[in-house]
Short mmCIF file of C-alpha atoms in Angstrom, two decimals:
data_model
loop_
_atom_site.label_atom_id
_atom_site.label_comp_id
_atom_site.label_asym_id
_atom_site.label_seq_id
_atom_site.Cartn_x
_atom_site.Cartn_y
_atom_site.Cartn_z
CA MET L 2 8.04 7.14 42.28
CA THR L 3 5.57 10.03 42.56
CA GLU L 4 7.19 13.37 43.36
CA ARG L 5 6.01 14.91 46.60
CA ASN L 6 4.27 18.22 46.04
CA ARG L 7 6.06 21.15 47.60
CA GLU L 8 4.22 23.49 49.92
CA PHE L 9 2.03 25.87 47.92
CA GLN L 10 -0.63 28.53 48.18
CA VAL L 11 -2.70 29.26 45.09
CA PHE L 12 -4.24 32.69 44.57
CA LEU L 13 -7.52 31.74 42.91
CA LYS L 14 -8.98 34.60 40.84
CA SER L 15 -12.66 33.64 40.84
CA ALA L 16 -13.67 36.87 39.06
CA GLY L 17 -10.34 37.57 37.41
CA ALA L 18 -9.01 41.11 37.71
CA LYS L 19 -12.48 42.66 37.92
CA CYS L 20 -12.95 45.14 40.75
CA ASN L 21 -15.60 47.63 41.81
CA LEU L 22 -12.92 50.10 42.96
CA ARG L 23 -10.15 51.94 41.14
CA CYS L 24 -7.34 52.12 43.67
CA SER L 25 -4.71 54.19 41.90
CA TYR L 26 -1.84 51.94 42.95
CA CYS L 27 -3.43 48.60 42.01
CA TYR L 28 -1.15 46.43 39.88
CA TYR L 29 -3.76 43.79 39.00
CA LEU L 30 -6.51 45.79 37.26
CA GLU L 31 -4.50 45.87 34.03
CA LYS L 32 -4.52 42.05 33.90
CA ASP L 33 -8.12 42.29 32.73
CA THR L 34 -6.79 43.13 29.27
CA LEU L 35 -5.50 39.55 28.98
CA TYR L 36 -9.10 38.32 28.83
CA LYS L 37 -10.89 40.94 26.78
CA THR L 38 -13.59 38.86 25.06
CA SER L 39 -17.20 39.61 24.25
CA PRO L 40 -19.98 38.15 26.40
CA ALA L 41 -21.30 36.25 23.38
CA LYS L 42 -18.02 34.34 23.06
CA THR L 43 -17.71 33.55 26.74
CA GLU L 44 -21.30 32.57 27.48
CA GLY L 45 -21.48 28.99 28.71
CA THR L 46 -18.67 26.86 30.03
CA GLU L 47 -16.61 25.84 27.00
CA SER L 48 -14.04 28.55 27.77
CA GLY L 49 -13.98 27.67 31.47
CA PHE L 50 -15.87 30.70 32.74
CA ASN L 51 -19.27 32.34 32.60
CA VAL L 52 -20.19 35.98 32.08
CA VAL L 53 -22.55 37.47 34.65
CA ASP L 54 -23.44 41.16 34.27
CA ASN L 55 -20.45 41.50 31.93
CA ARG L 56 -18.16 39.96 34.55
CA ALA L 57 -16.11 36.86 33.80
CA ILE L 58 -16.56 34.35 36.62
CA MET L 59 -15.15 30.84 36.97
CA SER L 60 -17.74 28.30 35.85
CA ASP L 61 -19.23 25.71 38.18
CA GLU L 62 -17.60 22.91 36.20
CA LEU L 63 -14.14 24.47 36.41
CA LEU L 64 -14.63 25.32 40.08
CA GLU L 65 -15.31 21.67 40.82
CA LYS L 66 -12.28 20.59 38.80
CA TYR L 67 -10.07 23.10 40.60
CA ILE L 68 -11.21 22.13 44.10
CA LEU L 69 -10.70 18.44 43.39
CA GLN L 70 -7.21 19.05 41.95
CA HIS L 71 -6.26 21.37 44.83
CA ILE L 72 -7.29 18.81 47.44
CA LYS L 73 -5.37 16.03 45.68
CA ALA L 74 -2.26 18.22 45.38
CA SER L 75 -2.23 19.08 49.11
CA ASP L 76 0.02 16.87 51.25
CA GLY L 77 -0.55 18.40 54.67
CA GLN L 78 -3.35 17.92 57.17
CA SER L 79 -4.67 21.41 56.42
CA ILE L 80 -5.84 22.27 52.90
CA ASN L 81 -5.74 26.01 52.37
CA PHE L 82 -7.78 27.87 49.77
CA SER L 83 -7.01 31.53 49.02
CA TRP L 84 -9.64 33.52 47.13
CA HIS L 85 -8.20 36.66 45.53
CA GLY L 86 -8.85 39.29 42.90
CA GLY L 87 -9.41 41.94 41.66
CA GLU L 88 -12.30 41.82 44.07
CA PRO L 89 -13.26 38.17 44.73
CA THR L 90 -16.69 38.96 46.20
CA LEU L 91 -17.77 40.02 42.69
CA ALA L 92 -18.15 36.31 41.97
CA GLY L 93 -21.17 36.43 44.27
CA ILE L 94 -21.97 34.67 47.51
CA ASP L 95 -23.57 31.71 45.70
CA PHE L 96 -20.22 30.96 44.06
CA TYR L 97 -18.60 30.53 47.46
CA LYS L 98 -21.51 28.51 48.81
CA ARG L 99 -20.93 26.09 45.92
CA ALA L 100 -17.20 26.12 46.62
CA VAL L 101 -17.73 25.17 50.27
CA GLU L 102 -20.18 22.45 49.30
CA LEU L 103 -17.64 20.97 46.87
CA GLN L 104 -14.85 21.19 49.43
CA LYS L 105 -16.93 19.22 51.93
CA ARG L 106 -17.83 16.65 49.30
CA TYR L 107 -14.23 15.91 48.31
CA LYS L 108 -12.36 16.53 51.55
CA PRO L 109 -10.64 13.45 53.04
CA ALA L 110 -12.06 12.69 56.46
CA SER L 111 -8.71 13.15 58.20
CA LYS L 112 -8.03 16.61 56.79
CA LYS L 113 -9.20 20.14 57.50
CA ILE L 114 -10.05 22.82 54.97
CA ILE L 115 -9.26 26.48 55.65
CA ASN L 116 -10.63 29.26 53.46
CA GLY L 117 -9.14 32.74 53.25
CA ILE L 118 -10.51 35.61 51.20
CA GLN L 119 -8.88 39.00 50.54
CA THR L 120 -11.44 41.74 49.99
CA ASN L 121 -11.79 45.51 49.83
CA GLY L 122 -14.83 45.06 52.08
CA THR L 123 -17.17 47.39 50.22
CA LEU L 124 -19.60 44.71 48.98
CA LEU L 125 -20.05 42.79 52.22
CA ASP L 126 -23.46 42.74 53.86
CA GLU L 127 -25.27 40.78 56.57
CA GLU L 128 -25.70 37.72 54.36
CA TRP L 129 -21.96 37.70 53.69
CA TYR L 130 -21.12 38.11 57.39
CA ARG L 131 -23.34 35.19 58.38
CA PHE L 132 -21.87 32.99 55.64
CA LEU L 133 -18.25 33.87 56.45
CA GLU L 134 -18.88 33.27 60.15
CA LYS L 135 -20.68 29.97 59.62
CA GLU L 136 -18.00 28.58 57.28
CA GLU L 137 -15.14 29.97 59.40
CA PHE L 138 -13.48 31.95 56.63
CA ILE L 139 -10.39 33.99 57.46
CA VAL L 140 -10.93 37.43 55.97
CA GLY L 141 -8.23 39.84 54.89
CA ILE L 142 -9.52 43.39 54.53
CA SER L 143 -7.58 46.15 52.80
CA MET L 144 -7.37 49.35 54.87
CA ASP L 145 -4.53 51.86 54.75
CA GLY L 146 -5.03 53.40 58.17
CA PRO L 147 -7.26 56.31 59.25
CA GLU L 148 -9.58 57.98 56.75
CA ASN L 149 -7.17 60.62 55.44
CA PHE L 150 -4.53 57.99 54.60
CA HIS L 151 -6.92 55.31 53.32
CA ASP L 152 -8.82 57.61 50.97
CA LYS L 153 -5.72 59.04 49.34
CA TYR L 154 -5.48 56.16 46.86
CA ARG L 155 -8.36 53.74 47.58
CA LEU L 156 -11.27 55.25 45.64
CA THR L 157 -14.35 54.13 43.72
CA ASN L 158 -14.74 54.11 39.94
CA ASN L 159 -16.10 57.65 40.26
CA GLY L 160 -13.27 58.87 42.44
CA ASN L 161 -15.29 58.81 45.66
CA PRO L 162 -13.81 57.85 49.06
CA THR L 163 -14.25 54.32 50.42
CA PHE L 164 -13.09 54.52 54.04
CA SER L 165 -16.47 54.69 55.79
CA ARG L 166 -17.76 51.57 53.99
CA VAL L 167 -14.55 49.62 54.57
CA TYR L 168 -14.40 50.61 58.23
CA GLU L 169 -18.01 49.52 58.77
CA SER L 170 -17.25 46.13 57.18
CA PHE L 171 -14.22 45.74 59.43
CA ARG L 172 -16.38 46.45 62.49
CA GLN L 173 -19.05 43.97 61.38
CA LEU L 174 -16.48 41.24 60.70
CA LYS L 175 -15.16 41.70 64.22
CA ASN L 176 -18.70 41.73 65.65
CA HIS L 177 -19.40 38.40 63.94
CA ASN L 178 -16.23 36.89 65.48
CA ILE L 179 -14.68 36.34 62.05
CA ILE L 180 -10.89 36.09 62.09
CA THR L 181 -9.90 39.28 60.32
CA GLU L 182 -6.49 40.41 59.12
CA VAL L 183 -5.82 43.99 58.09
CA LEU L 184 -3.73 44.44 54.96
CA CYS L 185 -2.26 47.95 55.09
CA VAL L 186 -0.32 49.29 52.12
CA ILE L 187 2.53 51.59 53.12
CA HIS L 188 2.71 54.34 50.53
CA ALA L 189 3.89 57.93 50.12
CA GLY L 190 0.77 59.21 51.86
CA ASN L 191 1.10 57.34 55.15
CA MET L 192 4.79 56.35 55.45
CA ASP L 193 5.65 59.33 57.63
CA HIS L 194 2.89 58.56 60.14
CA PRO L 195 3.69 55.08 61.49
CA VAL L 196 2.41 55.60 65.05
CA ASP L 197 -0.83 57.20 63.82
CA VAL L 198 -1.49 54.28 61.47
CA TYR L 199 -0.59 51.57 63.97
CA SER L 200 -2.45 53.23 66.85
CA PHE L 201 -5.57 53.48 64.71
CA PHE L 202 -5.56 49.74 64.08
CA ARG L 203 -4.79 48.95 67.71
CA GLU L 204 -7.54 51.21 69.03
CA ASN L 205 -10.05 49.60 66.68
CA GLY L 206 -9.29 46.06 67.79
CA ALA L 207 -7.08 44.77 64.98
CA THR L 208 -5.22 41.64 66.10
CA PHE L 209 -3.56 40.60 62.82
CA ILE L 210 -1.81 43.21 60.66
CA THR L 211 0.20 42.90 57.45
CA PHE L 212 2.11 45.95 56.27
CA LEU L 213 2.79 45.85 52.53
CA PRO L 214 5.30 48.32 51.05
CA LEU L 215 4.09 49.89 47.82
CA VAL L 216 6.63 49.76 44.99
CA ILE L 217 5.39 50.66 41.50
CA ARG L 218 7.96 50.96 38.71
CA ASP L 219 8.03 54.19 36.73
CA HIS L 220 10.83 54.31 34.19
CA GLN L 221 10.16 58.01 33.54
CA SER L 222 10.77 58.94 37.17
CA GLU L 223 14.24 59.82 38.43
CA SER L 224 13.72 57.49 41.40
CA GLY L 225 12.52 54.66 39.16
CA VAL L 226 9.20 54.41 41.02
CA SER L 227 5.86 56.22 41.07
CA ASP L 228 5.17 59.22 43.28
CA SER L 229 2.79 57.07 45.34
CA SER L 230 5.47 54.48 46.15
CA VAL L 231 7.10 54.28 49.55
CA THR L 232 10.79 55.19 49.78
CA ALA L 233 13.12 52.52 51.11
CA GLU L 234 14.20 54.76 53.99
CA GLY L 235 10.58 55.72 54.71
CA PHE L 236 9.54 52.09 54.88
CA GLY L 237 12.44 51.28 57.22
CA ARG L 238 11.58 54.15 59.55
CA PHE L 239 7.92 53.17 59.49
CA MET L 240 8.56 49.57 60.52
CA VAL L 241 11.13 50.52 63.18
CA SER L 242 8.64 52.92 64.78
CA VAL L 243 5.82 50.37 64.68
CA PHE L 244 8.11 47.71 66.13
CA ASP L 245 9.10 49.95 69.04
CA GLU L 246 5.45 50.70 69.73
CA TRP L 247 4.52 47.02 69.49
CA VAL L 248 7.39 45.69 71.61
CA THR L 249 6.58 48.24 74.34
CA ASN L 250 2.80 47.76 74.47
CA ASP L 251 1.39 44.92 72.40
CA ILE L 252 3.36 41.68 72.67
CA GLY L 253 0.82 38.87 72.88
CA LYS L 254 -2.03 41.17 71.83
CA ILE L 255 -1.33 41.94 68.18
CA LYS L 256 0.45 39.87 65.54
CA VAL L 257 2.31 41.77 62.85
CA GLN L 258 3.28 39.53 59.95
CA LEU L 259 6.68 41.13 59.35
CA PHE L 260 7.64 40.65 63.01
CA GLU L 261 6.58 37.00 62.82
CA GLU L 262 8.74 36.49 59.75
CA ALA L 263 11.72 38.29 61.30
CA ALA L 264 11.65 35.81 64.19
CA ARG L 265 11.53 32.60 62.19
CA PRO L 266 15.27 32.23 61.36
CA ALA L 267 16.12 32.59 65.07
CA PHE L 268 13.94 29.55 65.72
CA ASN L 269 15.43 27.65 62.75
CA GLN L 270 12.14 27.86 60.90
CA GLY L 271 11.61 28.55 57.23
CA HIS L 272 9.70 31.63 56.18
CA THR L 273 5.99 31.34 55.52
CA LEU L 274 5.83 34.55 53.48
CA CYS L 275 6.99 33.95 49.90
CA VAL L 276 8.96 37.20 49.55
CA PHE L 277 11.37 36.13 52.30
CA ARG L 278 11.90 32.52 51.25
CA GLU L 279 15.16 31.51 49.60
CA GLU L 280 13.22 30.31 46.57
CA CYS L 281 9.80 31.35 45.32
CA GLY L 282 7.28 29.79 42.96
CA GLY L 283 5.09 28.37 45.73
CA VAL L 284 2.37 31.02 45.39
CA PRO L 285 1.08 30.77 41.81
CA VAL L 286 -2.13 32.17 40.35
CA VAL L 287 -5.04 30.27 38.83
CA GLU L 288 -7.17 32.67 36.81
CA HIS L 289 -10.93 32.43 36.35
CA ASN L 290 -10.53 30.41 33.13
CA GLY L 291 -8.03 27.94 34.63
CA ASP L 292 -4.82 29.58 33.40
CA PHE L 293 -1.88 28.92 35.74
CA TYR L 294 0.73 31.69 36.17
CA SER L 295 3.99 31.58 38.10
CA CYS L 296 3.13 34.39 40.53
CA ASP L 297 0.59 37.11 41.29
CA HIS L 298 3.13 39.74 40.16
CA TYR L 299 4.00 37.86 36.97
CA VAL L 300 0.61 37.33 35.33
CA ASP L 301 1.76 37.78 31.74
CA PRO L 302 2.21 35.60 28.64
CA GLU L 303 5.84 34.83 29.53
CA HIS L 304 4.85 33.26 32.85
CA LEU L 305 1.76 31.38 31.68
CA ILE L 306 2.66 27.77 32.53
CA GLY L 307 -0.53 25.98 31.51
CA ASN L 308 -4.22 25.52 32.28
CA ILE L 309 -5.86 23.21 34.81
CA ASN L 310 -8.37 22.14 32.15
CA ASN L 311 -5.51 20.35 30.40
CA THR L 312 -2.95 19.68 33.14
CA ASP L 313 -3.51 18.80 36.79
CA LEU L 314 -2.58 21.44 39.33
CA ALA L 315 -0.03 19.12 40.97
CA LYS L 316 1.84 18.75 37.68
CA LEU L 317 1.77 22.49 37.01
CA LEU L 318 3.26 23.16 40.43
CA ASN L 319 6.17 20.85 39.60
CA THR L 320 6.89 21.81 36.00
CA ASN L 321 10.48 22.65 35.11
CA GLU L 322 9.35 26.17 34.19
CA GLN L 323 7.85 26.78 37.63
CA LYS L 324 10.88 25.31 39.40
CA GLU L 325 13.25 27.44 37.35
CA PHE L 326 11.18 30.51 38.17
CA GLY L 327 11.52 29.67 41.87
CA ARG L 328 15.27 28.93 41.77
CA ALA L 329 16.04 32.17 39.93
CA LYS L 330 15.32 34.11 43.11
CA SER L 331 18.34 32.71 44.95
CA GLU L 332 20.54 32.23 41.90
CA THR L 333 20.38 35.91 40.91
CA LEU L 334 21.21 37.41 44.31
CA PRO L 335 24.03 39.97 44.02
CA ARG L 336 27.14 39.51 46.18
CA TYR L 337 26.02 42.42 48.36
CA CYS L 338 23.03 40.28 49.42
CA LEU L 339 25.03 37.09 49.79
CA GLU L 340 27.32 38.82 52.30
CA CYS L 341 24.55 40.65 54.17
CA GLU L 342 24.28 40.13 57.93
CA VAL L 343 20.46 39.85 57.74
CA ARG L 344 20.26 37.73 54.60
CA SER L 345 18.40 34.91 56.39
CA MET L 346 15.66 37.35 57.37
CA CYS L 347 15.24 38.80 53.89
CA ASN L 348 16.76 36.62 51.13
CA GLY L 349 16.54 39.54 48.75
CA GLU L 350 12.78 39.97 49.19
CA CYS L 351 10.57 39.88 46.07
CA PRO L 352 12.31 39.61 42.66
CA LYS L 353 9.92 42.20 41.22
CA ASN L 354 11.60 44.85 43.40
CA ARG L 355 15.20 44.01 42.42
CA PHE L 356 15.98 46.78 40.00
CA ILE L 357 18.62 49.03 41.59
CA LEU L 358 22.41 48.75 41.74
CA THR L 359 24.45 47.63 44.73
CA PRO L 360 27.00 50.11 46.18
CA ASP L 361 29.68 48.52 43.96
CA GLY L 362 27.53 48.72 40.83
CA GLU L 363 26.16 45.17 40.55
CA ARG L 364 22.64 44.84 39.22
CA GLY L 365 19.75 43.19 41.04
CA LEU L 366 19.60 44.87 44.46
CA ASN L 367 16.15 45.25 45.97
CA TYR L 368 14.74 48.77 45.89
CA LEU L 369 13.69 48.35 49.54
CA CYS L 370 17.06 46.98 50.69
CA SER L 371 18.11 49.86 52.94
CA GLY L 372 14.70 49.93 54.63
CA TYR L 373 14.60 46.20 55.29
CA ARG L 374 18.23 46.18 56.42
CA ARG L 375 17.53 48.94 58.90
CA PHE L 376 14.45 47.22 60.28
CA PHE L 377 15.94 43.73 60.54
CA ASN L 378 19.08 45.01 62.24
CA HIS L 379 16.90 47.02 64.60
CA CYS L 380 14.77 44.09 65.74
CA LYS L 381 17.47 41.39 65.52
CA PRO L 382 18.91 41.82 69.07
CA TRP L 383 15.45 41.51 70.59
CA VAL L 384 14.51 38.51 68.44
CA GLU L 385 17.74 36.72 69.35
CA ALA L 386 17.16 37.38 73.04
CA VAL L 387 13.64 35.96 72.81
CA ALA L 388 14.95 32.90 70.96
CA GLU L 389 17.64 32.38 73.59
CA ALA L 390 15.06 32.68 76.35
CA TRP L 391 12.91 30.11 74.56
CA ARG L 392 15.86 27.72 74.18
CA PHE L 393 16.65 28.02 77.88
CA LYS L 394 13.03 27.42 78.82
CA ASN L 395 12.73 24.51 76.39
CA LEU L 396 15.92 22.94 77.77
CA GLN L 397 14.39 23.00 81.25
CA THR L 398 11.23 21.43 79.82
CA LEU L 399 13.21 18.70 78.06
CA GLN L 400 15.15 17.98 81.21
CA ALA L 401 11.83 17.51 82.94
CA GLY L 402 10.92 14.90 80.31
CA ILE L 403 8.38 16.97 78.40
CA HIS L 404 9.06 17.62 74.74
CA GLY L 405 8.09 20.91 73.13
CA ARG L 406 8.63 22.36 69.72
CA PRO L 407 9.52 25.90 68.71
CA GLY L 408 7.23 28.24 66.90
CA THR L 409 6.79 31.90 66.21
CA GLN L 410 4.27 31.97 69.04
CA SER L 411 7.38 32.09 71.24
CA LEU L 412 7.86 35.64 70.07
CA HIS L 413 4.69 36.51 71.94
CA GLN L 414 4.81 34.15 74.89
CA VAL L 415 8.41 34.33 76.08
CA ARG L 416 9.80 37.51 77.58
CA PRO L 417 13.47 37.57 78.54
CA GLU L 418 13.97 38.94 82.02
CA THR L 419 15.96 41.73 80.42
CA GLU L 420 14.72 42.58 76.94
CA PRO L 421 17.28 44.23 74.66
CA ARG L 422 16.50 47.87 74.39
CA SER L 423 16.28 49.66 71.08
CA PRO L 424 17.85 53.12 70.92
CA ASN L 425 14.43 54.44 69.97
CA GLN L 426 12.53 53.30 73.06
CA ARG L 427 11.36 56.00 75.45
CA ASP L 428 13.02 54.40 78.49
CA ARG L 429 16.34 53.51 76.82
CA LYS L 430 19.43 53.76 78.88
CA LYS L 431 22.14 56.24 77.99
CA ILE L 432 24.35 55.05 75.16
CA ASN L 433 27.81 56.49 74.57
CA ARG L 434 27.95 58.45 71.31
CA ASN L 435 31.02 56.53 70.18
CA ALA L 436 29.72 53.08 71.13
CA PRO L 437 28.58 50.61 68.44
CA CYS L 438 24.94 51.29 67.56
CA PRO L 439 22.54 48.79 69.24
CA CYS L 440 20.80 48.24 65.89
CA ARG L 441 23.96 46.34 64.81
CA SER L 442 24.48 48.37 61.67
CA GLY L 443 28.24 48.32 62.35
CA LYS L 444 28.29 52.09 62.66
CA LYS L 445 28.90 54.20 65.74
CA TYR L 446 25.78 55.26 67.58
CA LYS L 447 26.38 58.95 66.74
CA HIS L 448 26.46 58.13 63.02
CA CYS L 449 23.41 55.88 63.06
CA CYS L 450 20.35 55.94 65.35
CA LEU L 451 21.28 58.74 67.78
CA HIS L 452 19.25 61.39 65.95
CA ASN L 453 16.39 59.18 64.67
#
């Protein structure tokens, strides 16, 4: 009996770790050292990639092999391709035109192909916009808020700012009606300005936003992380403030990925974002030469599982090594996490961030724990009220003989007649100082959110 392939999302590195920028917090640039070979040795296709202008790019032959294997490994009706880097547009627009042509050639008639590309936006031009619009790509663009926050860490090779070019690309993507998601890194430079950052995106028409907390290990630092990293408390405050702004003004207008994920357990749905799933291993990397790694944050010799030139993608996804990598996430949770009231929302987050001690001294607590715990407890009453309102509405629908199914869209479409109020909302009602805090931390209001 053939084993059913589990749900997966491959980060395909068409141009490896190569990038035209030098963002100071980038964790992937160093991966280029894994493939330091001379152009003479890599010319042609024997190694699985070509060299163009001293850039290693996946060869046409390997691209075709990958697309065919990816399609065969996909069980669902939608087949999702994720093009990542480094900077994936360095592979050139012709590379992606070939990719789309191959996808159409091998796609089963009953299925749909969806392409997503994550870019810094600086190399896009009119030809790119027309292509992305025509082929209905979903584009993620990296932008850390207004100019002063974005240009703190996202610079060119020469140390020059990048905001104006990125902002123009964002505007053009929107003008071409391309579905565009903003990926905003929360770092030391912008974590204390949540409303400024969020308002900037809202005022410029962003409809999909992902906030990504920056955590870079630094064993020489007293905190264990780099000076550019967000603090756990800073991240928590940031997301609470953005949530309060969103829940007051933007329900149904803007989707924030973290809010979507926070709602899923209330609707008995599994997480779509890997860092919140009980197990990981479903988002591996295929490098430009076909090498298959367990995860984007574990591209190293220890986590090199194989190569698609020698082993089909479906088999690599289901190797014992990859399964063990995925199970380790849940099996190594400290007791503090196992007993946490918001465990289903978090599940310990990403293993790469589990390097601090629990209050009772056990190893393996996530560096961001206090921030996530604060945010999830803050939004939990509202999420549960929305879920309850959906269940009541769905019950009425079922009684009428019409069957519906839950989804995170309910977070945007269903408003309880009385929404739970956060202690941080402008119009909150008076809360007794000695009453339990509405964020459900278990503390009294005066010892928790009263002064936040």
